[in-house]
PDB file of C-alpha atoms in Angstrom:
ATOM      1  CA  UNK J  11      80.521   4.289-190.952  1.00 54.00           C
ATOM      2  CA  UNK J  12      80.725   1.367-193.400  1.00 54.00           C
ATOM      3  CA  UNK J  13      79.901   3.519-197.069  1.00 60.00           C
ATOM      4  CA  UNK J  14      83.232   5.711-196.191  1.00 63.00           C
ATOM      5  CA  UNK J  15      84.814   2.135-195.282  1.00 66.00           C
ATOM      6  CA  UNK J  16      84.115   0.951-198.698  1.00 65.00           C
ATOM      7  CA  UNK J  17      84.578   3.949-200.197  1.00 62.00           C
ATOM      8  CA  UNK J  18      88.223   3.986-198.968  1.00 65.00           C
ATOM      9  CA  UNK J  19      88.805   0.536-200.111  1.00 67.00           C
ATOM     10  CA  UNK J  20      87.543   1.172-203.599  1.00 65.00           C
ATOM     11  CA  UNK J  21      89.483   4.478-203.831  1.00 68.00           C
ATOM     12  CA  UNK J  22      93.005   1.940-202.932  1.00 51.00           C
ATOM     13  CA  UNK J  23      91.785  -0.114-205.578  1.00 58.00           C
ATOM     14  CA  UNK J  24      91.717   2.270-208.218  1.00 59.00           C
ATOM     15  CA  UNK J  25      95.156   3.945-207.123  1.00 59.00           C
ATOM     16  CA  UNK J  26      96.862   0.212-207.438  1.00 52.00           C
ATOM     17  CA  UNK J  27      95.435  -0.058-210.330  1.00 52.00           C
ATOM     18  CA  UNK J  28      96.261   2.824-211.629  1.00 53.00           C
ATOM     19  CA  UNK J  29      99.987   2.110-210.984  1.00 53.00           C
ATOM     20  CA  UNK J  30     100.305  -0.879-212.682  1.00 49.00           C
ATOM     21  CA  UNK J  31      99.202   0.389-215.364  1.00 53.00           C
ATOM     22  CA  UNK J  32     102.012   2.853-215.161  1.00 55.00           C
ATOM     23  CA  UNK J  33     104.388   0.067-213.809  1.00 49.00           C
ATOM     24  CA  UNK J  34     103.015  -1.760-217.709  1.00 52.00           C
ATOM     25  CA  UNK J  35     103.590   1.710-220.057  1.00 53.00           C
ATOM     26  CA  UNK J  36     107.307   1.724-218.233  1.00 56.00           C
ATOM     27  CA  UNK J  37     107.428  -1.626-219.052  1.00 52.00           C
ATOM     28  CA  UNK J  38     106.398  -1.077-223.177  1.00 55.00           C
ATOM     29  CA  UNK J  39     108.827   1.650-223.247  1.00 58.00           C
ATOM     30  CA  UNK J  40     111.689  -0.053-222.001  1.00 54.00           C
ATOM     31  CA  UNK J  41     110.733  -3.004-224.121  1.00 56.00           C
ATOM     32  CA  UNK J  42     110.587  -0.362-227.066  1.00 55.00           C
ATOM     33  CA  UNK J  43     113.280   1.640-226.150  1.00 61.00           C
ATOM     34  CA  UNK J  44     116.044  -1.207-225.815  1.00 58.00           C
ATOM     35  CA  UNK J  45     115.593  -2.226-229.951  1.00 66.00           C
ATOM     36  CA  UNK J  46     117.169   1.557-230.591  1.00 78.00           C
ATOM     37  CA  UNK J  47     120.429   1.912-229.370  1.00 85.00           C
ATOM     38  CA  UNK J  48     122.933   4.970-229.664  1.00 89.00           C
ATOM     39  CA  UNK J  49     125.839   4.281-228.972  1.00 90.00           C
ATOM     40  CA  UNK J  50     128.383   7.651-227.613  1.00 91.00           C
ATOM     41  CA  UNK J  51     131.705   8.069-225.530  1.00 93.00           C
ATOM     42  CA  UNK J  52     130.548   7.592-221.644  1.00 94.00           C
ATOM     43  CA  UNK J  53     132.886   9.055-218.556  1.00 95.00           C
ATOM     44  CA  UNK J  54     132.284   5.930-216.122  1.00 96.00           C
ATOM     45  CA  UNK J  55     132.944   8.578-213.659  1.00 96.00           C
ATOM     46  CA  UNK J  56     130.664  11.389-214.862  1.00 96.00           C
ATOM     47  CA  UNK J  57     127.931   8.138-215.560  1.00 97.00           C
ATOM     48  CA  UNK J  58     127.955   7.444-211.922  1.00 97.00           C
ATOM     49  CA  UNK J  59     127.636  10.617-210.416  1.00 97.00           C
ATOM     50  CA  UNK J  60     124.625  11.301-212.811  1.00 96.00           C
ATOM     51  CA  UNK J  61     122.944   8.810-211.730  1.00 96.00           C
ATOM     52  CA  UNK J  62     123.466   9.051-207.722  1.00 97.00           C
ATOM     53  CA  UNK J  63     122.510  12.993-208.479  1.00 95.00           C
ATOM     54  CA  UNK J  64     119.076  11.706-209.685  1.00 94.00           C
ATOM     55  CA  UNK J  65     118.272  10.383-207.081  1.00 94.00           C
ATOM     56  CA  UNK J  66     119.990  13.039-204.079  1.00 95.00           C
ATOM     57  CA  UNK J  67     116.991  13.291-202.618  1.00 93.00           C
ATOM     58  CA  UNK J  68     116.465  10.152-201.310  1.00 93.00           C
ATOM     59  CA  UNK J  69     120.045   9.709-200.300  1.00 95.00           C
ATOM     60  CA  UNK J  70     119.280  12.473-197.950  1.00 94.00           C
ATOM     61  CA  UNK J  71     116.310  11.239-196.297  1.00 93.00           C
ATOM     62  CA  UNK J  72     117.132   7.799-195.638  1.00 91.00           C
ATOM     63  CA  UNK J  73     120.676   8.992-194.721  1.00 94.00           C
ATOM     64  CA  UNK J  74     122.478   7.054-196.505  1.00 96.00           C
ATOM     65  CA  UNK J  75     125.501   6.934-197.842  1.00 96.00           C
ATOM     66  CA  UNK J  76     126.621   6.047-201.718  1.00 96.00           C
ATOM     67  CA  UNK J  77     130.170   5.210-202.082  1.00 94.00           C
ATOM     68  CA  UNK J  78     130.710   5.453-206.338  1.00 96.00           C
ATOM     69  CA  UNK J  79     133.905   3.455-207.860  1.00 97.00           C
ATOM     70  CA  UNK J  80     134.556   3.947-211.401  1.00 97.00           C
ATOM     71  CA  UNK J  81     138.745   4.817-213.290  1.00 95.00           C
ATOM     72  CA  UNK J  82     138.581   7.663-214.834  1.00 94.00           C
ATOM     73  CA  UNK J  83     138.077   6.372-218.438  1.00 93.00           C
ATOM     74  CA  UNK J  84     135.817   6.862-221.522  1.00 93.00           C
ATOM     75  CA  UNK J  85     134.115   3.985-223.393  1.00 92.00           C
ATOM     76  CA  UNK J  86     131.138   4.052-225.924  1.00 92.00           C
ATOM     77  CA  UNK J  87     127.960   2.799-224.209  1.00 93.00           C
ATOM     78  CA  UNK J  88     124.262   3.718-224.746  1.00 92.00           C
ATOM     79  CA  UNK J  89     124.857   6.300-222.009  1.00 92.00           C
ATOM     80  CA  UNK J  90     121.019   7.046-221.992  1.00 90.00           C
ATOM     81  CA  UNK J  91     119.664   3.151-221.222  1.00 91.00           C
ATOM     82  CA  UNK J  92     122.683   2.797-219.131  1.00 94.00           C
ATOM     83  CA  UNK J  93     121.486   5.646-216.660  1.00 93.00           C
ATOM     84  CA  UNK J  94     117.662   4.010-216.678  1.00 92.00           C
ATOM     85  CA  UNK J  95     119.188   0.779-215.727  1.00 94.00           C
ATOM     86  CA  UNK J  96     121.667   2.330-212.815  1.00 96.00           C
ATOM     87  CA  UNK J  97     118.514   4.338-211.549  1.00 93.00           C
ATOM     88  CA  UNK J  98     116.584   1.450-211.115  1.00 92.00           C
ATOM     89  CA  UNK J  99     119.158  -0.700-209.483  1.00 95.00           C
ATOM     90  CA  UNK J 100     120.100   2.165-207.172  1.00 95.00           C
ATOM     91  CA  UNK J 101     116.373   2.538-206.105  1.00 92.00           C
ATOM     92  CA  UNK J 102     115.663  -0.380-205.271  1.00 90.00           C
ATOM     93  CA  UNK J 103     118.785  -0.107-202.987  1.00 93.00           C
ATOM     94  CA  UNK J 104     117.432   2.947-201.573  1.00 93.00           C
ATOM     95  CA  UNK J 105     114.236   1.215-200.580  1.00 90.00           C
ATOM     96  CA  UNK J 106     115.213  -2.006-199.006  1.00 90.00           C
ATOM     97  CA  UNK J 107     118.657   0.318-197.257  1.00 92.00           C
ATOM     98  CA  UNK J 108     118.476   0.585-193.487  1.00 92.00           C
ATOM     99  CA  UNK J 109     118.487   4.135-192.478  1.00 92.00           C
ATOM    100  CA  UNK J 110     121.708   5.074-192.894  1.00 93.00           C
ATOM    101  CA  UNK J 111     122.902   2.497-194.502  1.00 94.00           C
ATOM    102  CA  UNK J 112     125.795   1.974-197.293  1.00 95.00           C
ATOM    103  CA  UNK J 113     125.528   1.757-201.191  1.00 96.00           C
ATOM    104  CA  UNK J 114     128.082   0.477-202.958  1.00 96.00           C
ATOM    105  CA  UNK J 115     128.262   2.099-206.851  1.00 97.00           C
ATOM    106  CA  UNK J 116     130.826   0.532-209.095  1.00 97.00           C
ATOM    107  CA  UNK J 117     132.271   0.729-212.352  1.00 97.00           C
ATOM    108  CA  UNK J 118     135.177  -1.059-213.542  1.00 96.00           C
ATOM    109  CA  UNK J 119     136.254  -2.753-217.163  1.00 93.00           C
ATOM    110  CA  UNK J 120     137.855  -5.670-217.873  1.00 90.00           C
ATOM    111  CA  UNK J 121     139.009  -6.237-221.275  1.00 89.00           C
ATOM    112  CA  UNK J 122     136.438  -5.453-223.762  1.00 92.00           C
ATOM    113  CA  UNK J 123     133.665  -5.904-220.928  1.00 94.00           C
ATOM    114  CA  UNK J 124     132.293  -3.158-218.597  1.00 96.00           C
ATOM    115  CA  UNK J 125     131.311  -4.336-214.821  1.00 97.00           C
ATOM    116  CA  UNK J 126     128.561  -2.489-212.917  1.00 97.00           C
ATOM    117  CA  UNK J 127     127.501  -3.414-209.225  1.00 97.00           C
ATOM    118  CA  UNK J 128     124.873  -2.163-206.957  1.00 97.00           C
ATOM    119  CA  UNK J 129     125.267  -3.285-203.707  1.00 95.00           C
ATOM    120  CA  UNK J 130     123.586  -2.316-200.573  1.00 94.00           C
ATOM    121  CA  UNK J 131     123.606  -3.730-196.764  1.00 91.00           C
ATOM    122  CA  UNK J 132     119.822  -4.419-196.412  1.00 89.00           C
ATOM    123  CA  UNK J 133     117.924  -7.963-195.472  1.00 85.00           C
ATOM    124  CA  UNK J 134     118.440  -8.852-198.954  1.00 83.00           C
ATOM    125  CA  UNK J 135     116.831 -11.390-201.331  1.00 84.00           C
ATOM    126  CA  UNK J 136     114.847 -14.624-199.932  1.00 79.00           C
ATOM    127  CA  UNK J 137     116.627 -17.711-201.150  1.00 79.00           C
ATOM    128  CA  UNK J 138     113.181 -18.904-202.336  1.00 79.00           C
ATOM    129  CA  UNK J 139     113.097 -15.602-204.229  1.00 79.00           C
ATOM    130  CA  UNK J 140     116.239 -15.126-206.283  1.00 78.00           C
ATOM    131  CA  UNK J 141     115.176 -16.826-209.377  1.00 78.00           C
ATOM    132  CA  UNK J 142     112.310 -14.844-210.360  1.00 81.00           C
ATOM    133  CA  UNK J 143     113.652 -11.822-209.024  1.00 84.00           C
ATOM    134  CA  UNK J 144     113.504 -10.114-212.587  1.00 83.00           C
ATOM    135  CA  UNK J 145     109.815 -11.159-213.716  1.00 81.00           C
ATOM    136  CA  UNK J 146     107.391  -8.339-213.870  1.00 72.00           C
ATOM    137  CA  UNK J 147     105.408  -7.521-210.965  1.00 63.00           C
ATOM    138  CA  UNK J 148     107.388  -9.861-208.530  1.00 62.00           C
ATOM    139  CA  UNK J 149     107.454  -8.414-204.728  1.00 64.00           C
ATOM    140  CA  UNK J 150     109.507 -10.411-203.142  1.00 58.00           C
ATOM    141  CA  UNK J 151     109.697 -12.033-199.009  1.00 53.00           C
ATOM    142  CA  UNK J 152     111.095  -8.993-197.298  1.00 59.00           C
ATOM    143  CA  UNK J 153     110.156  -5.716-197.699  1.00 58.00           C
ATOM    144  CA  UNK J 154     111.465  -2.686-197.564  1.00 58.00           C
ATOM    145  CA  UNK J 155     111.840  -0.596-194.080  1.00 60.00           C
ATOM    146  CA  UNK J 156     109.411   1.819-195.780  1.00 64.00           C
ATOM    147  CA  UNK J 157     106.795   1.709-197.177  1.00 55.00           C
ATOM    148  CA  UNK J 158     107.174   1.933-201.273  1.00 57.00           C
ATOM    149  CA  UNK J 159     105.232   3.647-204.594  1.00 54.00           C
ATOM    150  CA  UNK J 160     106.948   0.506-206.819  1.00 54.00           C
ATOM    151  CA  UNK J 161     105.089  -2.545-208.060  1.00 57.00           C
ATOM    152  CA  UNK J 162     108.225  -4.713-209.121  1.00 67.00           C
ATOM    153  CA  UNK J 163     109.223  -3.473-212.673  1.00 78.00           C
ATOM    154  CA  UNK J 164     112.030  -2.228-211.907  1.00 84.00           C
ATOM    155  CA  UNK J 165     114.224  -5.626-212.396  1.00 89.00           C
ATOM    156  CA  UNK J 166     112.569  -6.467-215.331  1.00 88.00           C
ATOM    157  CA  UNK J 167     113.870  -2.879-217.194  1.00 87.00           C
ATOM    158  CA  UNK J 168     116.921  -3.791-215.843  1.00 91.00           C
ATOM    159  CA  UNK J 169     116.815  -7.345-217.285  1.00 91.00           C
ATOM    160  CA  UNK J 170     115.194  -5.597-220.931  1.00 88.00           C
ATOM    161  CA  UNK J 171     117.637  -3.095-221.303  1.00 91.00           C
ATOM    162  CA  UNK J 172     120.663  -4.872-220.436  1.00 93.00           C
ATOM    163  CA  UNK J 173     119.995  -7.985-222.631  1.00 91.00           C
ATOM    164  CA  UNK J 174     119.097  -5.465-225.885  1.00 89.00           C
ATOM    165  CA  UNK J 175     122.623  -4.323-225.009  1.00 91.00           C
ATOM    166  CA  UNK J 176     124.179  -7.763-224.945  1.00 92.00           C
ATOM    167  CA  UNK J 177     124.750  -8.057-222.079  1.00 94.00           C
ATOM    168  CA  UNK J 178     124.038  -9.991-218.396  1.00 95.00           C
ATOM    169  CA  UNK J 179     122.547  -9.238-214.950  1.00 95.00           C
ATOM    170  CA  UNK J 180     122.768 -11.767-211.951  1.00 94.00           C
ATOM    171  CA  UNK J 181     121.661 -11.236-208.548  1.00 93.00           C
ATOM    172  CA  UNK J 182     124.807 -11.898-207.097  1.00 93.00           C
ATOM    173  CA  UNK J 183     125.314 -15.159-204.040  1.00 87.00           C
ATOM    174  CA  UNK J 184     124.786 -13.506-200.503  1.00 78.00           C
ATOM    175  CA  UNK J 185     127.779 -14.949-198.354  1.00 72.00           C
ATOM    176  CA  UNK J 186     127.511 -16.238-195.488  1.00 65.00           C
ATOM    177  CA  UNK J 187     127.117 -14.057-193.115  1.00 63.00           C
ATOM    178  CA  UNK J 188     127.124 -11.063-195.274  1.00 71.00           C
ATOM    179  CA  UNK J 189     123.732  -8.630-195.547  1.00 81.00           C
ATOM    180  CA  UNK J 190     122.654  -6.781-198.679  1.00 89.00           C
ATOM    181  CA  UNK J 191     121.852  -7.740-202.172  1.00 92.00           C
ATOM    182  CA  UNK J 192     124.349  -7.368-204.824  1.00 94.00           C
ATOM    183  CA  UNK J 193     123.343  -6.601-208.990  1.00 96.00           C
ATOM    184  CA  UNK J 194     126.053  -7.139-210.921  1.00 97.00           C
ATOM    185  CA  UNK J 195     126.239  -6.439-214.740  1.00 97.00           C
ATOM    186  CA  UNK J 196     128.214  -7.122-217.192  1.00 97.00           C
ATOM    187  CA  UNK J 197     128.131  -5.305-220.955  1.00 95.00           C
ATOM    188  CA  UNK J 198     130.116  -6.225-224.049  1.00 93.00           C
ATOM    189  CA  UNK J 199     132.609  -2.392-225.113  1.00 86.00           C
ATOM    190  CA  UNK J 200     134.523  -4.164-228.114  1.00 57.00           C
ATOM    191  CA  UNK J 201     135.379  -2.687-231.324  1.00 46.00           C
ATOM    192  CA  UNK J 202     131.830  -3.249-233.001  1.00 43.00           C
ATOM    193  CA  UNK J 203     130.279  -0.657-230.357  1.00 46.00           C
ATOM    194  CA  UNK J 204     133.669   1.430-230.468  1.00 44.00           C
ATOM    195  CA  UNK J 205     132.722   1.594-234.577  1.00 40.00           C
ATOM    196  CA  UNK J 206     129.108   2.650-234.054  1.00 41.00           C
ATOM    197  CA  UNK J 207     130.018   5.311-231.870  1.00 41.00           C
ATOM    198  CA  UNK J 208     131.931   7.154-234.404  1.00 39.00           C
TER     199      UNK J 208
END
């Protein structure tokens, strides 16, 4: 009995270590990719639809409702990197949403800027975690309803890629009485990007 308990603990430690190594590799790959920007015309509605399609199985399994909203416009962006960004935000929102919950995934153009919003109606981010939520391997105090596979690098990857594209990402302050976490990304889509895409 004791021997099997020791084997189980060892196996758990090995799996945890493997997860950390894989997460470090993902973070390192994101850092490398961040240096190689490829601007192309991107349809905002299709960008959101592609991100949602990539998580369709998890969305259905949790019986979630995703509410995408985007104007029917095309902008010069690095669509591949933005898909990685949205996938990480969506994955996070899915993990922390209650069953039958709703997730808002929105894109809007504000002059020379693109704004992206991903908001869920889970328990939100604890105030003590808000400042360090984008640091690698940070697991917040509030845990998701179900066990998750991630080890806390998703938001670090988001920040790495968004900064590389000249943008910013932040956790929006939680309004009094409101539920969930809302992340906002602001990216420039000015003339410089359009020239590179040409």
